Tab-separated table of C-alpha atoms and ligand atoms in Angstrom:
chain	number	residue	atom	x	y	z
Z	811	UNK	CA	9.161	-21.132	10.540
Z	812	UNK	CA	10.133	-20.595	6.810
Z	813	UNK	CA	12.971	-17.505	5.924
Z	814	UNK	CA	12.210	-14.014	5.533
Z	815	UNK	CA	11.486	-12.790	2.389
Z	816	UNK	CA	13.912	-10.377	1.318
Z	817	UNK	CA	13.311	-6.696	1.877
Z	818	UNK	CA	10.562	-4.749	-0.518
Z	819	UNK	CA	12.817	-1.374	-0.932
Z	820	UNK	CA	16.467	-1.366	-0.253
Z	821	UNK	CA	19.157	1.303	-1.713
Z	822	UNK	CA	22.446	0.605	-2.275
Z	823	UNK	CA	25.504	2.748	-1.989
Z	824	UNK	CA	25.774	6.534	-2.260
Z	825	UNK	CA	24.199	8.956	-4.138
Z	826	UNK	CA	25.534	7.053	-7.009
Z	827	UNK	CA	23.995	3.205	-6.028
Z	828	UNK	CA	20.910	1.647	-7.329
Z	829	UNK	CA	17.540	0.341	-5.828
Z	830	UNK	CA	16.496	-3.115	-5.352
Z	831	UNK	CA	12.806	-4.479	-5.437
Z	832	UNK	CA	11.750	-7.793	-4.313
Z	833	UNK	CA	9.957	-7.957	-7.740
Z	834	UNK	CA	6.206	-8.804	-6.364
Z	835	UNK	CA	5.091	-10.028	-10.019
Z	836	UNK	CA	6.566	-12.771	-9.342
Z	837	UNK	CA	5.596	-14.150	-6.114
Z	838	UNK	CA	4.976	-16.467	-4.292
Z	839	UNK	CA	6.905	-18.531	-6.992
Z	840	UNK	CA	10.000	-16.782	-6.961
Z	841	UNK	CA	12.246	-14.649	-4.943
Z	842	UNK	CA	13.930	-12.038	-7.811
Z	843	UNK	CA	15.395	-9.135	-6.803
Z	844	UNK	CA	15.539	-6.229	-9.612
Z	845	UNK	CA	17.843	-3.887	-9.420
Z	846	UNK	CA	17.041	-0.504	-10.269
Z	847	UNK	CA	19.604	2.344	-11.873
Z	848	UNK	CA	17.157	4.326	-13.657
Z	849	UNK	CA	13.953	6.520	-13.345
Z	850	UNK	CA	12.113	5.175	-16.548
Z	851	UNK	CA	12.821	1.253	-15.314
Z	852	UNK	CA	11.403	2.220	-11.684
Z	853	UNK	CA	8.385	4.051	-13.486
Z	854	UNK	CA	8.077	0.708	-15.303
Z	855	UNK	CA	7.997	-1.462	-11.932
Z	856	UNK	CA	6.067	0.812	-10.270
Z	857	UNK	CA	3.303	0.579	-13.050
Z	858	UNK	CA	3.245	-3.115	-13.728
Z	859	UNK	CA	3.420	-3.293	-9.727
Z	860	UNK	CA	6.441	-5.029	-9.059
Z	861	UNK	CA	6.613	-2.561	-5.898
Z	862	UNK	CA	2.993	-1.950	-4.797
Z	863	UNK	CA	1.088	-0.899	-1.902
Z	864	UNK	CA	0.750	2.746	-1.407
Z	865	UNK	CA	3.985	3.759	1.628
Z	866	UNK	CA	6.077	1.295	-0.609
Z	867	UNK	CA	5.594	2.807	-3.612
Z	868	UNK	CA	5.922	6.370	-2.105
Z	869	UNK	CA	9.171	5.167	-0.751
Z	870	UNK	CA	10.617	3.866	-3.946
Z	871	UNK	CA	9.387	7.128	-5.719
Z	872	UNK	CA	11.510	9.189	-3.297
Z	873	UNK	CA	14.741	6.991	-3.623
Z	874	UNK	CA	13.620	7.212	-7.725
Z	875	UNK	CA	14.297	11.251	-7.878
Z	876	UNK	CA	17.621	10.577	-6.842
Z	877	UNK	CA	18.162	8.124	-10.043
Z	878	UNK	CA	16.582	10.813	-11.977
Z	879	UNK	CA	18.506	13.747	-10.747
Z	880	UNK	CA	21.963	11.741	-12.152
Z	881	UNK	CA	22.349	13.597	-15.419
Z	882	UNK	CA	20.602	17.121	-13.497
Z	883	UNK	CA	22.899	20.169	-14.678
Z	884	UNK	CA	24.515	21.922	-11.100
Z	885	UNK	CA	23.368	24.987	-11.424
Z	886	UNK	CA	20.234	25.336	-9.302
Z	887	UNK	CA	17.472	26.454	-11.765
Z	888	UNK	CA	18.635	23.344	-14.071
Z	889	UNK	CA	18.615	21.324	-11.079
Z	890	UNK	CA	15.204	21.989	-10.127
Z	891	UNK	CA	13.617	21.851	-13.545
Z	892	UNK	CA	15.049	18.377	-14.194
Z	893	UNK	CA	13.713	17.218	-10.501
Z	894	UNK	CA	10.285	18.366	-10.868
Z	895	UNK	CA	9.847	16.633	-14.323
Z	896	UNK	CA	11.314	13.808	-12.935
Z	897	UNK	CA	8.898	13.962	-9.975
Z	898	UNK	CA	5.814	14.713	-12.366
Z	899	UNK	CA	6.886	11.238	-14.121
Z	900	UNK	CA	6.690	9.376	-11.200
Z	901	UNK	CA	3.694	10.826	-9.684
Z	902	UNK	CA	1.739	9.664	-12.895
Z	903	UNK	CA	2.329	6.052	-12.308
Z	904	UNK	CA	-0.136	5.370	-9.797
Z	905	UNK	CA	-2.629	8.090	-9.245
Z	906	UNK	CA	-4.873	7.044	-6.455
Z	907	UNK	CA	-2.066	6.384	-3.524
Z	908	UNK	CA	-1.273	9.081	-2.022
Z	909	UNK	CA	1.883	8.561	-0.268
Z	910	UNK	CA	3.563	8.568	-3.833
Z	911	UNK	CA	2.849	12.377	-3.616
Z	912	UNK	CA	3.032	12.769	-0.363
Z	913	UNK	CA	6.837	11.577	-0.705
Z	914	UNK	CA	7.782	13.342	-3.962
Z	915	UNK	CA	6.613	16.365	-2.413
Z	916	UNK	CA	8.521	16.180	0.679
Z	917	UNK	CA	11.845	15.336	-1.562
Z	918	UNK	CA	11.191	18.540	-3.948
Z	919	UNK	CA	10.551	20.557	-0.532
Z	920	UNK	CA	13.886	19.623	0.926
Z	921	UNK	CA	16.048	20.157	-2.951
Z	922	UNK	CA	14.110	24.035	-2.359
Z	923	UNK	CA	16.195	24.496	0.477
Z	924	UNK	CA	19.118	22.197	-1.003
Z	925	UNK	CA	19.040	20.965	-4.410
Z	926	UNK	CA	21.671	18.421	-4.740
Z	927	UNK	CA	21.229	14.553	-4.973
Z	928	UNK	CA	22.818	14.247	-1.450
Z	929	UNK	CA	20.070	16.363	0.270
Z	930	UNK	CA	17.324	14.032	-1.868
Z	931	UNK	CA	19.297	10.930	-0.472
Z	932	UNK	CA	18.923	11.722	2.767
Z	933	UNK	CA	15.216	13.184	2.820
Z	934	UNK	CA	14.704	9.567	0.831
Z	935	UNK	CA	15.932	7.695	3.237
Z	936	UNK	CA	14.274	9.407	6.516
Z	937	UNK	CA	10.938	9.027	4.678
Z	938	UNK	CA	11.695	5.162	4.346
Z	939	UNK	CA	12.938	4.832	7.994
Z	940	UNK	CA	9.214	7.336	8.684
Z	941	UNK	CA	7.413	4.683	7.239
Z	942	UNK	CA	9.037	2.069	9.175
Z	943	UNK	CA	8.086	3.527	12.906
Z	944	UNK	CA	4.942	4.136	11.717
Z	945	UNK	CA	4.153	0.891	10.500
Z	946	UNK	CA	5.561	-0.178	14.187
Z	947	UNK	CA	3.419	2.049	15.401
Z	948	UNK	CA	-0.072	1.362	13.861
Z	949	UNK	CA	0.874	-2.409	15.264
Z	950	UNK	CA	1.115	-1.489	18.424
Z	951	UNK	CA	-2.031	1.146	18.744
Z	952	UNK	CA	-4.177	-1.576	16.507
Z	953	UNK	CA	-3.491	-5.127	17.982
Z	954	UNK	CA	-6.084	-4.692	20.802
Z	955	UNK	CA	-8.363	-4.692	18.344
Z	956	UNK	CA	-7.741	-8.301	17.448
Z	957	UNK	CA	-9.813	-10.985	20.100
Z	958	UNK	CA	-8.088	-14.073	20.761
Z	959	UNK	CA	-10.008	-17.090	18.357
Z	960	UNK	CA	-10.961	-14.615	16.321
Z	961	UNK	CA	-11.918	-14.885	12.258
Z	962	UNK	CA	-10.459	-11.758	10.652
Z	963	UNK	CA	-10.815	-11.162	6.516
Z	964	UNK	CA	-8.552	-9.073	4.883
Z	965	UNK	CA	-8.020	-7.543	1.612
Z	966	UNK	CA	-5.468	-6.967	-0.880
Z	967	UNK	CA	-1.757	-7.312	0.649
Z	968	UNK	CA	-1.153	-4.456	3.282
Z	969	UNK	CA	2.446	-6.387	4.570
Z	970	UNK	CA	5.489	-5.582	4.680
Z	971	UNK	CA	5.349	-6.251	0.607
Z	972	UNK	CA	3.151	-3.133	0.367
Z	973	UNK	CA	5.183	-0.889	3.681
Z	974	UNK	CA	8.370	-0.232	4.038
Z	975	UNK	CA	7.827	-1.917	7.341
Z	976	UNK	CA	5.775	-4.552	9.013
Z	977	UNK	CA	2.787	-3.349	6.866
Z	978	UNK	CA	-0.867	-1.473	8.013
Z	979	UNK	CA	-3.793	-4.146	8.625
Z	980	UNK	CA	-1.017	-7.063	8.218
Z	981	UNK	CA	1.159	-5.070	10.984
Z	982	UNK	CA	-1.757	-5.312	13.459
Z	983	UNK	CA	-2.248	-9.100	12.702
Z	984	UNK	CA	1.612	-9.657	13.163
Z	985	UNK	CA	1.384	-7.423	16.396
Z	986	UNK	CA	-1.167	-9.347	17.823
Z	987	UNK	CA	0.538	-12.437	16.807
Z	988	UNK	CA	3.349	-11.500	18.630
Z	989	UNK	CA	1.294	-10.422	21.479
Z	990	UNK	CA	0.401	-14.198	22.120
Z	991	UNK	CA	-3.228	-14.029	20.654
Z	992	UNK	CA	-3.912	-16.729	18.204
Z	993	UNK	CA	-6.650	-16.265	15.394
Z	994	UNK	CA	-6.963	-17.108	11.716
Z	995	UNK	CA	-7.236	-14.612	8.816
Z	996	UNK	CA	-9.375	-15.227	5.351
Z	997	UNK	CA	-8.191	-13.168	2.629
Z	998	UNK	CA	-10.047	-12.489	-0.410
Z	999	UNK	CA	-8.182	-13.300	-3.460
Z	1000	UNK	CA	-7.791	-10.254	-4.855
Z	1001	UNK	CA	-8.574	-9.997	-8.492
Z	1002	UNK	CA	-7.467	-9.703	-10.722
Z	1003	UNK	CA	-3.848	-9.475	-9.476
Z	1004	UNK	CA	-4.525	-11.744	-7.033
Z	1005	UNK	CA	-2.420	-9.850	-4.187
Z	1006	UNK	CA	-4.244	-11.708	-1.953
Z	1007	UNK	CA	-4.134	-15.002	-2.444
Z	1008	UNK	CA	-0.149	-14.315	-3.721
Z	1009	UNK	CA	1.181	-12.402	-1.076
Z	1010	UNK	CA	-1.151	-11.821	1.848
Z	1011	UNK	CA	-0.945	-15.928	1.649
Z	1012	UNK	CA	2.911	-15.907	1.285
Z	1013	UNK	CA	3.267	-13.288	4.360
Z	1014	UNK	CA	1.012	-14.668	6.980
Z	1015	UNK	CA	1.760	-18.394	5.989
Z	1016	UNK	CA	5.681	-17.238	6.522
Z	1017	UNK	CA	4.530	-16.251	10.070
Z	1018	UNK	CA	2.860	-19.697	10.540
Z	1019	UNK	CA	-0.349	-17.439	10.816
Z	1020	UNK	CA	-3.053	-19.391	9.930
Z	1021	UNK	CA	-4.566	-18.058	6.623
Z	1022	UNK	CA	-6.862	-19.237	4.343
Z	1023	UNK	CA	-7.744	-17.537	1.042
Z	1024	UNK	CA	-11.172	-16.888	-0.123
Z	1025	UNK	CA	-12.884	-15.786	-3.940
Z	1026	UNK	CA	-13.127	-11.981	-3.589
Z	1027	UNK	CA	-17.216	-12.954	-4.332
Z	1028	UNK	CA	-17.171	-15.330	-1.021
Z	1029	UNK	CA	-16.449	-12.618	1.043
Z	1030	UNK	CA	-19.829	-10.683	1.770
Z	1031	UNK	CA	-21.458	-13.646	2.279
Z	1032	UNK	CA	-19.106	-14.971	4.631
Z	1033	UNK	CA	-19.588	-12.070	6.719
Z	1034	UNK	CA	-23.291	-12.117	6.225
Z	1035	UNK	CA	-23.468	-16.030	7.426
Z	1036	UNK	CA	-20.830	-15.231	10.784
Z	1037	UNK	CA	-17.603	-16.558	10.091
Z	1038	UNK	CA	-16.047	-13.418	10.018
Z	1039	UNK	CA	-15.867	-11.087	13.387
Z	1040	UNK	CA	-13.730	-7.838	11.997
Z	1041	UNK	CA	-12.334	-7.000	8.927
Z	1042	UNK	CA	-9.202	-4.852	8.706
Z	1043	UNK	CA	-7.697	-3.357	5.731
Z	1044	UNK	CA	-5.514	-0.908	4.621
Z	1045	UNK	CA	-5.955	2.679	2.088
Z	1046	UNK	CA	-4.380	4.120	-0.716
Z	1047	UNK	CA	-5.825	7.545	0.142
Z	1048	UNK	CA	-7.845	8.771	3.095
Z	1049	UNK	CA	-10.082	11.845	2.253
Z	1050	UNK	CA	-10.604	14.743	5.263
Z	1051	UNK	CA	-14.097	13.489	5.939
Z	1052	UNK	CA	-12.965	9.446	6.147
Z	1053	UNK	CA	-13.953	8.410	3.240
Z	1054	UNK	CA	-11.178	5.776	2.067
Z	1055	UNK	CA	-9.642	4.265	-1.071
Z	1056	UNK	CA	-8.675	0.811	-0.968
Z	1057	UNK	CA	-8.183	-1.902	-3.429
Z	1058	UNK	CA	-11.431	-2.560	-5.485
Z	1059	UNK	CA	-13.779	-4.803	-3.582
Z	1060	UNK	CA	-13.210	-3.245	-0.746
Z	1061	UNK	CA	-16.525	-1.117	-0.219
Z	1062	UNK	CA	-18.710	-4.326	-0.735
Z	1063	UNK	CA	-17.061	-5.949	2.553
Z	1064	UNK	CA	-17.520	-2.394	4.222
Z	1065	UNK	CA	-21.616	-3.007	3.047
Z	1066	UNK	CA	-21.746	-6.720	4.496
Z	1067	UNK	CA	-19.718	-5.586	7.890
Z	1068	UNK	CA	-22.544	-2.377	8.282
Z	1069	UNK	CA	-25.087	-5.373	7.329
Z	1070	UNK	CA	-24.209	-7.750	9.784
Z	1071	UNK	CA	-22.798	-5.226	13.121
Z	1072	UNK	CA	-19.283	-6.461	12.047
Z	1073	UNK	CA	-16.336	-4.221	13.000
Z	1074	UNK	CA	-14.833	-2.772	9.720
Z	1075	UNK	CA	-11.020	-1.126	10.482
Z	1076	UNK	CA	-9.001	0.922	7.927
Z	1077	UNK	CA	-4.866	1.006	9.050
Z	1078	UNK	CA	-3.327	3.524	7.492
Z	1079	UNK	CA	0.077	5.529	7.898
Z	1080	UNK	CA	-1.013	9.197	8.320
Z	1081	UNK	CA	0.921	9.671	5.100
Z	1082	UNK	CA	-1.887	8.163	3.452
Z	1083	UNK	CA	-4.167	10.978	5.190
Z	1084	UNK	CA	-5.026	13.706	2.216
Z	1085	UNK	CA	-6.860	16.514	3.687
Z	1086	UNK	CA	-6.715	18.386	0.397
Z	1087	UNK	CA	-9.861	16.337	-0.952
Z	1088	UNK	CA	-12.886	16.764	1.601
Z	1089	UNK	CA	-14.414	13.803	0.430
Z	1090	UNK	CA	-13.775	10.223	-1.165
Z	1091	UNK	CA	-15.795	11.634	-4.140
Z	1092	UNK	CA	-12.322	13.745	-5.268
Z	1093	UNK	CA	-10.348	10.988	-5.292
Z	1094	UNK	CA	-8.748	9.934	-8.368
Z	1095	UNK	CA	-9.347	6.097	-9.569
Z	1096	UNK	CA	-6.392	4.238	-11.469
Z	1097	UNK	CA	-8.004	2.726	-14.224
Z	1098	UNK	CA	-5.494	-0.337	-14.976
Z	1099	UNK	CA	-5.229	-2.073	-18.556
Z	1100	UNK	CA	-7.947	-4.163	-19.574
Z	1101	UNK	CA	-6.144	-6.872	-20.342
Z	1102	UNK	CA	-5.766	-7.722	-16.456
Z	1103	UNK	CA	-9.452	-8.401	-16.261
Z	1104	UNK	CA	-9.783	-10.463	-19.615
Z	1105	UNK	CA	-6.494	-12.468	-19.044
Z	1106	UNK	CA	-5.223	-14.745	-16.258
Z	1107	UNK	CA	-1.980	-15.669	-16.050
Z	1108	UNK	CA	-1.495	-14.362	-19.889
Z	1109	UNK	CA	-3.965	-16.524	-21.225
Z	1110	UNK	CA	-7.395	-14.962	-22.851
Z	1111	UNK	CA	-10.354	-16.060	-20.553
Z	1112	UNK	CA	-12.711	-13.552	-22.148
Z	1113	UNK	CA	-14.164	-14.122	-25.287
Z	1114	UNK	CA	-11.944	-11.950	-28.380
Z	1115	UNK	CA	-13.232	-8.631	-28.665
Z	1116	UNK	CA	-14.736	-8.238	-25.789
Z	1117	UNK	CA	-13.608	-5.072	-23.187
Z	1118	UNK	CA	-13.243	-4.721	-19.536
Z	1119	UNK	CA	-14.004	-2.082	-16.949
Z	1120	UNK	CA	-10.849	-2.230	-14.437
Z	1121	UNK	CA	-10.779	0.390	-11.614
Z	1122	UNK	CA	-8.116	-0.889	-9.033
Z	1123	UNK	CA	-9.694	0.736	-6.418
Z	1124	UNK	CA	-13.258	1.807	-4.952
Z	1125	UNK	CA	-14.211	4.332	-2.244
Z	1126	UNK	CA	-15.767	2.888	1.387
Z	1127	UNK	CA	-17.282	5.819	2.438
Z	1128	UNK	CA	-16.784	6.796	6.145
Z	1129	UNK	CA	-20.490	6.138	8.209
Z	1130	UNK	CA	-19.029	2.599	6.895
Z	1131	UNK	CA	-15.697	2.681	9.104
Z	1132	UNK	CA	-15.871	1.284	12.644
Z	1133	UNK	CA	-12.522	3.107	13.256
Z	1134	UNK	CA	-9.527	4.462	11.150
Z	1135	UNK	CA	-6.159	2.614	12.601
Z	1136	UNK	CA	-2.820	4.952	12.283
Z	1137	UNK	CA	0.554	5.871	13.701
Z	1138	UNK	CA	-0.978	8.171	16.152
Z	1139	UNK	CA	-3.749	6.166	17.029
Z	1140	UNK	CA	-7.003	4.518	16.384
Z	1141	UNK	CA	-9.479	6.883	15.438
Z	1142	UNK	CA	-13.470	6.971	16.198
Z	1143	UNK	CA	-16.146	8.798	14.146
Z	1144	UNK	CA	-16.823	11.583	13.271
Z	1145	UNK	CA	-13.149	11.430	11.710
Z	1146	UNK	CA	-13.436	15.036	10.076
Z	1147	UNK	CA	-11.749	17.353	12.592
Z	1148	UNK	CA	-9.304	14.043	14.096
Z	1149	UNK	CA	-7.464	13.737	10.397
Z	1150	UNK	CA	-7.059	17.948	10.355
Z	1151	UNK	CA	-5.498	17.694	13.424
Z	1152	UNK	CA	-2.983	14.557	12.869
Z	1153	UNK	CA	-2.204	16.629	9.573
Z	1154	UNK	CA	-1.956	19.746	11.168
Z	1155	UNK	CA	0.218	18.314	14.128
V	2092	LIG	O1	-2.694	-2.003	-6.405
V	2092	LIG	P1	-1.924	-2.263	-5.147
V	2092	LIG	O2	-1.485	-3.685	-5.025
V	2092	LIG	O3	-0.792	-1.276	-4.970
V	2092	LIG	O4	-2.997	-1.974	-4.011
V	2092	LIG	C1	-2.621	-1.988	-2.678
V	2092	LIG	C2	-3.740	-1.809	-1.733
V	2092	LIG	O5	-4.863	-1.637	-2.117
V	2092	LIG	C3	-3.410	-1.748	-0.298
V	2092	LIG	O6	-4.518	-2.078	0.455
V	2092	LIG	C4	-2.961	-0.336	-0.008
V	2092	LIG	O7	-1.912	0.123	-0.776
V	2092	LIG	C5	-2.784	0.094	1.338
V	2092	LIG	S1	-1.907	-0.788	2.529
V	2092	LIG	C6	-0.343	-0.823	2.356
């Protein structure tokens, strides 16, 4: 078995140390940590997705108010005013995933009841060791799902790359794994970032998981012919009714699973869970730069002059979801009154 990538998130030092990203932009071809000792760089990584994948980024966000609070005047008013700017900067950078607010608004809650850098340290780093059980925990609740000799397709990377942990759909493929089952897993490229065929590949193939990549276009028709017999992946944002954003392309594999009887699983943290919008129809889509879709690897593919449409994510509305995968559990439908609870609990 091939080394361990290094971690995704890891802080360094007191309230006066830096961050360090495994800088995803440039995998699988190179390791390269960044460090990180200011707000408007992590803003920068976040948007050009060096750290990606929704409980990552919400971590990094969290340990990113406590770069911004640096230069913060000590009285408490001043404190506060510089935090929630600082917070309203980050929480721009990626609007669909949810866990970047969910964690930025857990941080400001704590600095309410003490706003110093310390308390924002500390509330960081429970949120990151959070995300860690539950990604240990949506592997354990979730690898039952997986058959032995099974075909699974997967989407996007939902690894530890995107988790603080062992991931959301990847953690129930490396649960299972480890369980003693043995299976092989197609994952759809992923374009235009290709997180796919970069990291989901990198991840699994680390594991000595068998994995084979696929053109995000194969994929209904894959699952249409048989050669796939579940498909798990993960969320950015889970609306009260179900309805769940995930990396675009998503929704048509959800069509060609409902098509075919094929089981269609979305793992998710229950920080991703967002019972303030009832339905997926409220939930707001990143557009990304054009550029991504009329470029690959820098160079122009599209003819000059011509635009591109590039959400980054699409809605798979829930009569589509076999069952919602979390930290508490796998749920069944109707999901409506299961993800009040969790979020009420
Ligand atoms: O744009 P990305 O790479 O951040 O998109 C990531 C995904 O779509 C993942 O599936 C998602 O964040 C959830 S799983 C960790």
């Amino acid at each position: 078995m091939t080394a361990r990538l290094p971690e995704t998130i890891r802080w360094v030092g007191g309230v006066d140390g830096h961050l360090e990203l495994l800088d995803q932009t440039q995998l699988p071809q190179r390791e390269q940590v960044l460090c990180i000792d200011n707000v408007g760089d992590l803003i920068a990584a976040i948007v050009r997705l060096s750290v990606r994948g929704a409980p990552a980024i919400g971590v990094a966000a969290a340990y990113g108010l406590v770069l911004g609070v640096r230069s913060a005047p000590s009285d408490r008013e001043g404190f506060l005013e510089q935090l929630r700017a600082v917070a309203a900067a980050l929480r721009a950078a990626r609007p669909t995933a949810v866990n970047l607010a969910w964690a930025l608004d857990r941080c400001l809650r704590a600095c309410e009841v003490t706003p110093t850098a310390a308390s924002l340290l500390y509330e960081s780093a429970s949120i990151h060791a959070d995300e860690v059980a539950m990604a240990r925990a949506i592997g354990m609740h979730g690898a039952a799902l997986i058959p032995d000799g099974a075909t699974i397709m997967t989407h996007c990377n939902t690894g530890r790359l995107a988790t603080a942990g062992d991931g959301t759909a990847l953690a129930v493929v490396f649960a299972a794994w480890r369980e003693g089952r043995r299976f092989d897993v197609l994952a759809g490229e992923t374009r235009p970032l290709l997180q796919g065929a970069r990291l989901t590949a990198l991840e699994l193939s680390r594991e000595g998981i068998p994995v084979r990549v696929c053109a995000d276009g194969a994929g209904p028709g894959l699952i249409q012919r048989g050669e796939v017999d579940l498909v798990l992946v993960g969320a950015d944002r889970i609306a009260g009714n179900g309805d769940a954003a995930n990396k675009v392309g998503t929704y048509s594999l959800a069509l060609a699973c409902a098509a075919r009887g094929v089981p269609f699983y979305v793992v998710a943290p229950t920080s991703t869970l967002d019972v303030g919008m009832a339905t997926g129809e409220e939930i707001p889509i990143e557009e990304r730069d054009a550029l991504e879709v009329t470029e690959l690897l820098g160079e122009r593919i599209a003819p000059e002059g011509v635009g591109a449409r590039n959400p980054a994510f699409d809605v798979t509305p829930h009569h589509l979801i076999t069952g919602i995968v979390t930290d508490a559990g796998v749920l069944s439908p109707p999901y409506s009154g299961q993800i009040a609870a969790l979020i009420s609990r």
